[in-house]
PDB file of C-alpha atoms and ligand atoms in Angstrom:
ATOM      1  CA  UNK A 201      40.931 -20.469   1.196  1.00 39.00           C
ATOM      2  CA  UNK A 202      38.813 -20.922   4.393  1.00 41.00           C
ATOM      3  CA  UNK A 203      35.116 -21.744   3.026  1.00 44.00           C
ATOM      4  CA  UNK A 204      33.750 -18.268   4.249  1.00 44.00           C
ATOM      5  CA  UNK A 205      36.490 -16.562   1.874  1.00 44.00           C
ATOM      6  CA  UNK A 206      35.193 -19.280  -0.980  1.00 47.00           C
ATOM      7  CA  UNK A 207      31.388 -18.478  -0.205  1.00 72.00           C
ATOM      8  CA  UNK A 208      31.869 -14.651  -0.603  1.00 92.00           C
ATOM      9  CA  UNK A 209      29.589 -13.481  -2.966  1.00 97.00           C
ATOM     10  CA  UNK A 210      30.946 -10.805  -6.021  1.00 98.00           C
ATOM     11  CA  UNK A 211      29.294  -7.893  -5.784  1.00 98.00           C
ATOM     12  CA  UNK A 212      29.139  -5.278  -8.730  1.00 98.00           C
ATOM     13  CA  UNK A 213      28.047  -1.601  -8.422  1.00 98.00           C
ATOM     14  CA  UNK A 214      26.787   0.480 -10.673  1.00 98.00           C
ATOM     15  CA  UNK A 215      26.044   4.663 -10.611  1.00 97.00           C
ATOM     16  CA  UNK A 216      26.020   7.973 -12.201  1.00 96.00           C
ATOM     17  CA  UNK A 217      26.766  10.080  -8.966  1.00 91.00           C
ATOM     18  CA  UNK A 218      28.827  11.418  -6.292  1.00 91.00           C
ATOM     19  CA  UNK A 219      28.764   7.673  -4.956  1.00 96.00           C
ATOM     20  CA  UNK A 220      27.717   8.086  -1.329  1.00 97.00           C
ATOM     21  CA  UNK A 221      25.925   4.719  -1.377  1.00 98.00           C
ATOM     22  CA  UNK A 222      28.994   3.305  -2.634  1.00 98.00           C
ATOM     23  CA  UNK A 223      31.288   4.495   0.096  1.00 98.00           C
ATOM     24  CA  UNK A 224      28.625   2.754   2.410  1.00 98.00           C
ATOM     25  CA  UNK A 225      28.651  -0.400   1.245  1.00 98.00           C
ATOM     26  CA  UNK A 226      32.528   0.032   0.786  1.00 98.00           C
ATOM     27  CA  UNK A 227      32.779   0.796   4.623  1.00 97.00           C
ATOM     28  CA  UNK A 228      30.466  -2.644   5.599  1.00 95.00           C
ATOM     29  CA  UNK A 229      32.225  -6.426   4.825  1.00 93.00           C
ATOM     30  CA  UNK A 230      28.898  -7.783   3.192  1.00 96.00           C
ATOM     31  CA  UNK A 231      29.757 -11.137   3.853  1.00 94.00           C
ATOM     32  CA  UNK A 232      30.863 -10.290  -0.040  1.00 97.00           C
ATOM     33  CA  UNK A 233      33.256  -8.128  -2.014  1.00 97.00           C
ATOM     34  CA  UNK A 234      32.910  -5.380  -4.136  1.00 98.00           C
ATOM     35  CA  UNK A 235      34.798  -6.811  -7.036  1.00 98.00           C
ATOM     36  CA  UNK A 236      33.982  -3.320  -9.559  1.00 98.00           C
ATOM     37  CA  UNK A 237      32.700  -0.272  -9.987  1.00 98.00           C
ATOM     38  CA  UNK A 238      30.716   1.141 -13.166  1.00 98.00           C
ATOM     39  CA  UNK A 239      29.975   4.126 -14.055  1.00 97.00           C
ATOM     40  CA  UNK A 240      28.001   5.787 -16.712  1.00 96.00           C
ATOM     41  CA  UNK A 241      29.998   8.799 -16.571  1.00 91.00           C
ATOM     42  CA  UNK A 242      33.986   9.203 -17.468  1.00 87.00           C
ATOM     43  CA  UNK A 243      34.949  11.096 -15.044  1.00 80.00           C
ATOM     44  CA  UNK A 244      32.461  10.638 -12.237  1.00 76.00           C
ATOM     45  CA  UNK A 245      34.198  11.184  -8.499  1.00 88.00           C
ATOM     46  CA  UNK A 246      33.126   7.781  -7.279  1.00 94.00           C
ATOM     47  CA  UNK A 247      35.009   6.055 -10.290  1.00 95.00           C
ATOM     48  CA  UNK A 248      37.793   7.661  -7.723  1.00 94.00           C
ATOM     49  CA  UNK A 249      36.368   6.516  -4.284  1.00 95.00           C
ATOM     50  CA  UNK A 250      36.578   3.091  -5.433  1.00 97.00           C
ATOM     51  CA  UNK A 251      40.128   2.407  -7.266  1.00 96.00           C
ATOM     52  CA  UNK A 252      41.487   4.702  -3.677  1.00 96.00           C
ATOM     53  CA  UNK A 253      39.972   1.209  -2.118  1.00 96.00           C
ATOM     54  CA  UNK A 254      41.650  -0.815  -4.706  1.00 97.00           C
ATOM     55  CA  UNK A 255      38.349  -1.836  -6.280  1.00 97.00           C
ATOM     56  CA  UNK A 256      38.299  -1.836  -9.711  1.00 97.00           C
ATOM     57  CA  UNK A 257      36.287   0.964 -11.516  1.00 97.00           C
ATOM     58  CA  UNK A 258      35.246   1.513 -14.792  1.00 96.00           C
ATOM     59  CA  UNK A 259      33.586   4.125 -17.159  1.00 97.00           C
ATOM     60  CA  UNK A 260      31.096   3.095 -19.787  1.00 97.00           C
ATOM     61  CA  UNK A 261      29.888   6.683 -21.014  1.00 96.00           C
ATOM     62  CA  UNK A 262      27.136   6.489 -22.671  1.00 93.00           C
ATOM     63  CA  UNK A 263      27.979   9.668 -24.991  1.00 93.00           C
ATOM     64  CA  UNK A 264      30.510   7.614 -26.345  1.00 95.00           C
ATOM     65  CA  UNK A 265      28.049   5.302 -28.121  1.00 96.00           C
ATOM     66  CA  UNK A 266      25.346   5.258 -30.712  1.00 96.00           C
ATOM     67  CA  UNK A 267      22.478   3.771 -29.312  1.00 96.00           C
ATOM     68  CA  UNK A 268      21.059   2.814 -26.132  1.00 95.00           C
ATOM     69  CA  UNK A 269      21.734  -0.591 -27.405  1.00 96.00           C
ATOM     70  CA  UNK A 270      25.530  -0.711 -28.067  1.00 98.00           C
ATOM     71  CA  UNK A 271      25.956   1.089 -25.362  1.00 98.00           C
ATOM     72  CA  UNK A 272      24.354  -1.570 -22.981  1.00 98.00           C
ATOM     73  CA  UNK A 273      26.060  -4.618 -24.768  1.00 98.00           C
ATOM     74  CA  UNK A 274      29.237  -2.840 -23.428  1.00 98.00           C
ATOM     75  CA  UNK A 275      27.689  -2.661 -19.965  1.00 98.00           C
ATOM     76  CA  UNK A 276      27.187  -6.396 -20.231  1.00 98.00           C
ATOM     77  CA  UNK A 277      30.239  -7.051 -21.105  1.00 98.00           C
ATOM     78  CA  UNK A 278      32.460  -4.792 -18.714  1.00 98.00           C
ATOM     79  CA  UNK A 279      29.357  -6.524 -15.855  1.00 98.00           C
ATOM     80  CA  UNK A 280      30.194  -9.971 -16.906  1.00 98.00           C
ATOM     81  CA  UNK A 281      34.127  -9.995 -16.974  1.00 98.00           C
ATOM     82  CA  UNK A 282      33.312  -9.393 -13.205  1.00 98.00           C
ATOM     83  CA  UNK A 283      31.572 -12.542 -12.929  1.00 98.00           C
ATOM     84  CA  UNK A 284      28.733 -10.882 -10.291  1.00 98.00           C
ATOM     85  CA  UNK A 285      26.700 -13.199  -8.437  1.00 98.00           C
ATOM     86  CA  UNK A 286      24.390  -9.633  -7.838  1.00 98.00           C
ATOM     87  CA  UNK A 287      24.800  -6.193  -9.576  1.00 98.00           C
ATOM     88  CA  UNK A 288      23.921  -3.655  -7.173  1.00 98.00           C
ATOM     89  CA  UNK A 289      22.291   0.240  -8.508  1.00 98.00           C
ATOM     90  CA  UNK A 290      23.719   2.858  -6.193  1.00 98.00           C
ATOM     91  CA  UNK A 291      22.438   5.940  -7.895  1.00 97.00           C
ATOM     92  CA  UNK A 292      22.353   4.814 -11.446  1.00 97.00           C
ATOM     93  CA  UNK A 293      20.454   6.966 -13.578  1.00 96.00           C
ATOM     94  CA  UNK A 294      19.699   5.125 -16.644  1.00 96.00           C
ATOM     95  CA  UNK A 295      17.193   2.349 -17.485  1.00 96.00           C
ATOM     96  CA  UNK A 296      18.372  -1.344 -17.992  1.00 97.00           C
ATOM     97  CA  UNK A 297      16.452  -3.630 -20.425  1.00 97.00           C
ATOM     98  CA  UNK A 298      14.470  -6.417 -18.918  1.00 96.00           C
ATOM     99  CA  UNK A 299      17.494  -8.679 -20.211  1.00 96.00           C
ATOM    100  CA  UNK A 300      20.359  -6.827 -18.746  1.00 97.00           C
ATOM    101  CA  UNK A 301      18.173  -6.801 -15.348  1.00 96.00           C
ATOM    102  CA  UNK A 302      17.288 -10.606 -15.318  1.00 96.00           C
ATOM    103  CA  UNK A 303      20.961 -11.950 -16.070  1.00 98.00           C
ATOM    104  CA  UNK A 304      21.955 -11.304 -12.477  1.00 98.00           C
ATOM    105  CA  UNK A 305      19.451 -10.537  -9.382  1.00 98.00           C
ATOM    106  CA  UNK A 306      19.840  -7.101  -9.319  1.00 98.00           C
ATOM    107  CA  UNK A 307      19.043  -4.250  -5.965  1.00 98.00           C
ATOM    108  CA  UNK A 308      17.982  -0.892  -6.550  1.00 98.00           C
ATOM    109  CA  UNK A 309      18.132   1.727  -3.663  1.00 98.00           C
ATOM    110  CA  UNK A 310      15.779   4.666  -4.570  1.00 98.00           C
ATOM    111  CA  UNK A 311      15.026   8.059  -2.465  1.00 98.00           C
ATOM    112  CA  UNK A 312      11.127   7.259  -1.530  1.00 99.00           C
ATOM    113  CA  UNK A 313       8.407   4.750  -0.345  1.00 99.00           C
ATOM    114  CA  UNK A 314       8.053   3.067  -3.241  1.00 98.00           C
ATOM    115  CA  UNK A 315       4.974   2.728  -5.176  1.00 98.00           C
ATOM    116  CA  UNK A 316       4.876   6.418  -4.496  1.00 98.00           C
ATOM    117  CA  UNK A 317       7.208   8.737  -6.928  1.00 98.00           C
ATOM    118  CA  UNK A 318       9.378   6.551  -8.992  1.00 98.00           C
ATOM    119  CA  UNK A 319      11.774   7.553 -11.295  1.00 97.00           C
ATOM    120  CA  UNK A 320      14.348  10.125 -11.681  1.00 97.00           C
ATOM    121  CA  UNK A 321      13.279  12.704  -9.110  1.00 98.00           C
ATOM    122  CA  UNK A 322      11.550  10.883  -6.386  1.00 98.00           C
ATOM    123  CA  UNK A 323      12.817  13.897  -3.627  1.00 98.00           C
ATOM    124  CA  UNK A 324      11.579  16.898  -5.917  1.00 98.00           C
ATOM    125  CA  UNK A 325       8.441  14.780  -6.589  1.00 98.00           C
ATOM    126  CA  UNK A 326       7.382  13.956  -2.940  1.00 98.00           C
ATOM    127  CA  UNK A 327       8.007  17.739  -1.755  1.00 98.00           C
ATOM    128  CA  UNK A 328       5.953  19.081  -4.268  1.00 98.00           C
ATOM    129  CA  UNK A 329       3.099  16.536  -4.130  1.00 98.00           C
ATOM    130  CA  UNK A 330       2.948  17.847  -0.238  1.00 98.00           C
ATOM    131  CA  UNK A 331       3.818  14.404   1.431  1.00 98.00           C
ATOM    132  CA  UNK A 332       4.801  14.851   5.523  1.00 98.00           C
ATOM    133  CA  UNK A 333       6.609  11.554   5.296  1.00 98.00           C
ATOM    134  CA  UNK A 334       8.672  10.066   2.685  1.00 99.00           C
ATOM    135  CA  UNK A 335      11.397   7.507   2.775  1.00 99.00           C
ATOM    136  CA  UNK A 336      14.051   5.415   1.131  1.00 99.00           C
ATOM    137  CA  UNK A 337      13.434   1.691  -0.392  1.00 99.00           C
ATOM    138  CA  UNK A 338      15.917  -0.973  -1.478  1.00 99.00           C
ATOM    139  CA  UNK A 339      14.189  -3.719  -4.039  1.00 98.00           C
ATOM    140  CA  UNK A 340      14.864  -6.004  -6.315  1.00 98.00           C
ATOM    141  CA  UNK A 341      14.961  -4.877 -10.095  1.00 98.00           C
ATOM    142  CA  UNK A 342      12.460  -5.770 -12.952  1.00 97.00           C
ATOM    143  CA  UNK A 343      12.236  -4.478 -16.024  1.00 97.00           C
ATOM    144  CA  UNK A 344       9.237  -1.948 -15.105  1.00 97.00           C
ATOM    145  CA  UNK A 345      10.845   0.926 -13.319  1.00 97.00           C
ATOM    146  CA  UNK A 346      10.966   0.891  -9.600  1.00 98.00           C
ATOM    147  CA  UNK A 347       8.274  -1.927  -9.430  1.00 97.00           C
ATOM    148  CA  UNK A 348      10.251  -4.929  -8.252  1.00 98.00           C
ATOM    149  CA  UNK A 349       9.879  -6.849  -5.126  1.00 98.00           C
ATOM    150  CA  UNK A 350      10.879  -4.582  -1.729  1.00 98.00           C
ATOM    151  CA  UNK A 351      13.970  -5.709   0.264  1.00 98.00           C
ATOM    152  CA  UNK A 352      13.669  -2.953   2.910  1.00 98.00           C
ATOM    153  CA  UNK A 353      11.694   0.720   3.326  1.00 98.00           C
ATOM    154  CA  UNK A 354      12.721   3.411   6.116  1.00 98.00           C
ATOM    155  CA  UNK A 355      10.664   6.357   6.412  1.00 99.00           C
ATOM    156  CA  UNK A 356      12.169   9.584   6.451  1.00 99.00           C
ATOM    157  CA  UNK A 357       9.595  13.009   7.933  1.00 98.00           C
ATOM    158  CA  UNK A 358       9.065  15.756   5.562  1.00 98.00           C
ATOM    159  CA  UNK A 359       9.573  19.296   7.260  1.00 98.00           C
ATOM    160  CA  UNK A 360       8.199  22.026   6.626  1.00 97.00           C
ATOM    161  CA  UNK A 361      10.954  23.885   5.506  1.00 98.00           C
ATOM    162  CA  UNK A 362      12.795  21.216   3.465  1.00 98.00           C
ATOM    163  CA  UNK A 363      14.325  21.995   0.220  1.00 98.00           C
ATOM    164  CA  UNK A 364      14.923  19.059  -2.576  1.00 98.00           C
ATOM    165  CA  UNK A 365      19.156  19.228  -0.615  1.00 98.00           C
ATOM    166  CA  UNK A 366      17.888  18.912   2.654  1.00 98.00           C
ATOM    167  CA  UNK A 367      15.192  15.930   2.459  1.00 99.00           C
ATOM    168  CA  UNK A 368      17.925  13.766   0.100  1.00 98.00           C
ATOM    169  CA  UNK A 369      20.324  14.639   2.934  1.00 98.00           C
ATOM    170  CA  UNK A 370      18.317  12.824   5.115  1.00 98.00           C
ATOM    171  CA  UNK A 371      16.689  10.329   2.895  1.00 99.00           C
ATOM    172  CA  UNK A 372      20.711   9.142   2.371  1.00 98.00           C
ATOM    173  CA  UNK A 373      21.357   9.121   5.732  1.00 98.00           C
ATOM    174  CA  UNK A 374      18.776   6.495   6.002  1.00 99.00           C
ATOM    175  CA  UNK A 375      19.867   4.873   2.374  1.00 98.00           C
ATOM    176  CA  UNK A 376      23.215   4.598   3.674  1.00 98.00           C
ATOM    177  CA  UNK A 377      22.265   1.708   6.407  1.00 98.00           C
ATOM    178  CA  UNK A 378      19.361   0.070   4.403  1.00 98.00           C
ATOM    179  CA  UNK A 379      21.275  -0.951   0.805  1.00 98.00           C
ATOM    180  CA  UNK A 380      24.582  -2.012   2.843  1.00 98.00           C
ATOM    181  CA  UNK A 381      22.117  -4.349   5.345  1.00 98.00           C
ATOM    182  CA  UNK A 382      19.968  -5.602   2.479  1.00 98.00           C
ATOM    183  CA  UNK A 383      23.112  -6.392   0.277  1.00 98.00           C
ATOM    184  CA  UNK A 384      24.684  -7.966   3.547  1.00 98.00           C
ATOM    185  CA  UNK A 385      21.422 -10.247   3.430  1.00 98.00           C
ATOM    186  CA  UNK A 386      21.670 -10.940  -0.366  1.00 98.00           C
ATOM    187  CA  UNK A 387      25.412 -12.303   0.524  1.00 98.00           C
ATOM    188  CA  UNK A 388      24.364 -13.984   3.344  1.00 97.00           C
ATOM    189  CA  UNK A 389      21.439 -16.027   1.036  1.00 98.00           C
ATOM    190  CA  UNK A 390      18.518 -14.411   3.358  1.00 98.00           C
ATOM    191  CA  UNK A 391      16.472 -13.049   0.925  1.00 98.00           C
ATOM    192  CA  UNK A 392      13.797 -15.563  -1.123  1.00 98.00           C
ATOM    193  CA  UNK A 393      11.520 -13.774  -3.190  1.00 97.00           C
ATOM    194  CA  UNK A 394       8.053 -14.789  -3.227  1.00 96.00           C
ATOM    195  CA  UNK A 395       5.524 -13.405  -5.781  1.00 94.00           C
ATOM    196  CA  UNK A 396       5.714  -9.989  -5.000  1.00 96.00           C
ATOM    197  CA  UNK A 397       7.135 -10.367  -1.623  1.00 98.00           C
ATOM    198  CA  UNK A 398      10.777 -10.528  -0.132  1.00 98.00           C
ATOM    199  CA  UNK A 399      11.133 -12.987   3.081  1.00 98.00           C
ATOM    200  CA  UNK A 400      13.662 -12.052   5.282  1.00 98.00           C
ATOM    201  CA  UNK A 401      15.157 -15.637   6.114  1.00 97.00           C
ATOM    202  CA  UNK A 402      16.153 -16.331   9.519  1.00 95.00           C
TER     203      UNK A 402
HETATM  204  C1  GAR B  77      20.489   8.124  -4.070  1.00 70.20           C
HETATM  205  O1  GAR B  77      19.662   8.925  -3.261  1.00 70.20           O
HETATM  206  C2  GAR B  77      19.650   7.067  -4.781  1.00 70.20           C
HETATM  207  O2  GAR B  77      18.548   6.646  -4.036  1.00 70.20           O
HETATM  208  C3  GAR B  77      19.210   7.844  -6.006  1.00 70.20           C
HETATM  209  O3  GAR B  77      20.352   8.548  -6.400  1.00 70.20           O
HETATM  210  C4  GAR B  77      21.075   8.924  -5.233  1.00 70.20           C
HETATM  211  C5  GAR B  77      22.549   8.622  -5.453  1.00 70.20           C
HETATM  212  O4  GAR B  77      23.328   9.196  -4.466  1.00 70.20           O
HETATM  213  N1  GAR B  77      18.735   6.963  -7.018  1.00 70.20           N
HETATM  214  C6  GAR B  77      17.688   7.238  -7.787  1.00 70.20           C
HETATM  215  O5  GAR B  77      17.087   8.277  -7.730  1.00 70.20           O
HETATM  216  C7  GAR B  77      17.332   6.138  -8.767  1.00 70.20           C
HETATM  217  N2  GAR B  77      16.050   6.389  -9.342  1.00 70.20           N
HETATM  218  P1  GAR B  77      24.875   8.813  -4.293  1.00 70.20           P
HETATM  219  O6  GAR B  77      25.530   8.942  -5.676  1.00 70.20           O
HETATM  220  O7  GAR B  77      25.393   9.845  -3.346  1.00 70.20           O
HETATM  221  O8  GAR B  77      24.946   7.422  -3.757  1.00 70.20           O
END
């Protein structure tokens, strides 16, 4: 193994969606590997994306427990057979306990300028709150939602005849370079988080 191979860091994604984000960071090296895919969905078209790239993908479907709390022990478990040195949240829709989120550091990519409109429907939020520029925003995660430390923010112009389609169309356009660069920085061991704030190492 040459010691670059032995350095590269495991990287495990989780999401609920189509999995553009996914097929981003699948197209980049990293300086890490995508070791598996998890869904919250059976069935979801990413789970695809990923096993076509012979990455290991898995469904833990939440309809298919309980409680929010066996349901996340099996999370935990399908996360930790993977032995991640950082999960990664491409579009996943559901909120992690502050355990689950400070076992491994964790990234978040979410469709505005965070503080403004966290949550589940940052796009439909920022059109109708009548904001000319919005954004995209990798962080860190924390058990408060959308609050963590920020790796990287892009802006993205609201027009004037955007619909909720068009503005994510071009908020993931943006998302698409930012989580596969800040994830390429994680594996590379040039982030430190300080207080509040992310350096950018050199
Ligand atoms: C992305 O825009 C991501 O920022 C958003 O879901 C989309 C997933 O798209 N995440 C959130 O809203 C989290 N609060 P994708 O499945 O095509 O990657």
């Amino acid at each position: 193994m040459t010691p670059a191979s032995s350095a590269a860091k495991r990287v495990v994604v989780l999401l609920s969606g189509a999995g553009s984000n996914l097929q981003a960071l699948l197209e980049r090296s990293l300086g890490g590997q995508v070791v598996r895919v998890v869904s919250d969905q059976l069935g979801a078209g990413a789970l695809d994306l990923a096993r076509a790239r012979n990455v290991e993908a898995v469904a833990v479907d939440r309809r298919e427990f309980a409680d929010r709390q066996a349901w996340e022990k099996a999370l935990r478990e399908v996360v930790t057979e993977a032995a991640p040195d950082v999960v990664v949240l491409a579009g996943f829709m559901r909120i992690l306990s502050g355990a689950f989120v400070s076992r491994w550091p964790t990234l978040n990519v979410h469709p505005s300028l965070l503080p403004a409109f966290p949550g589940a429907h940052a796009v439909a939020d920022a059109l109708r709150h009548g904001v000319k520029v919005t954004g995209a925003t990798v962080h860190f995660v924390v058990e408060q939602v959308d609050a963590g430390p920020i790796v990287a923010q892009e802006s993205v112009a609201v027009r004037s005849n955007d619909t909720i389609e068009t503005l994510h169309a071009r908020i993931k356009a943006v998302e698409h370079r930012l989580l596969p660069d800040s994830v390429t920085l994680f594996c590379h061991d040039r982030l430190a988080i300080d207080g509040r704030r992310v350096r950018i190492l050199p």
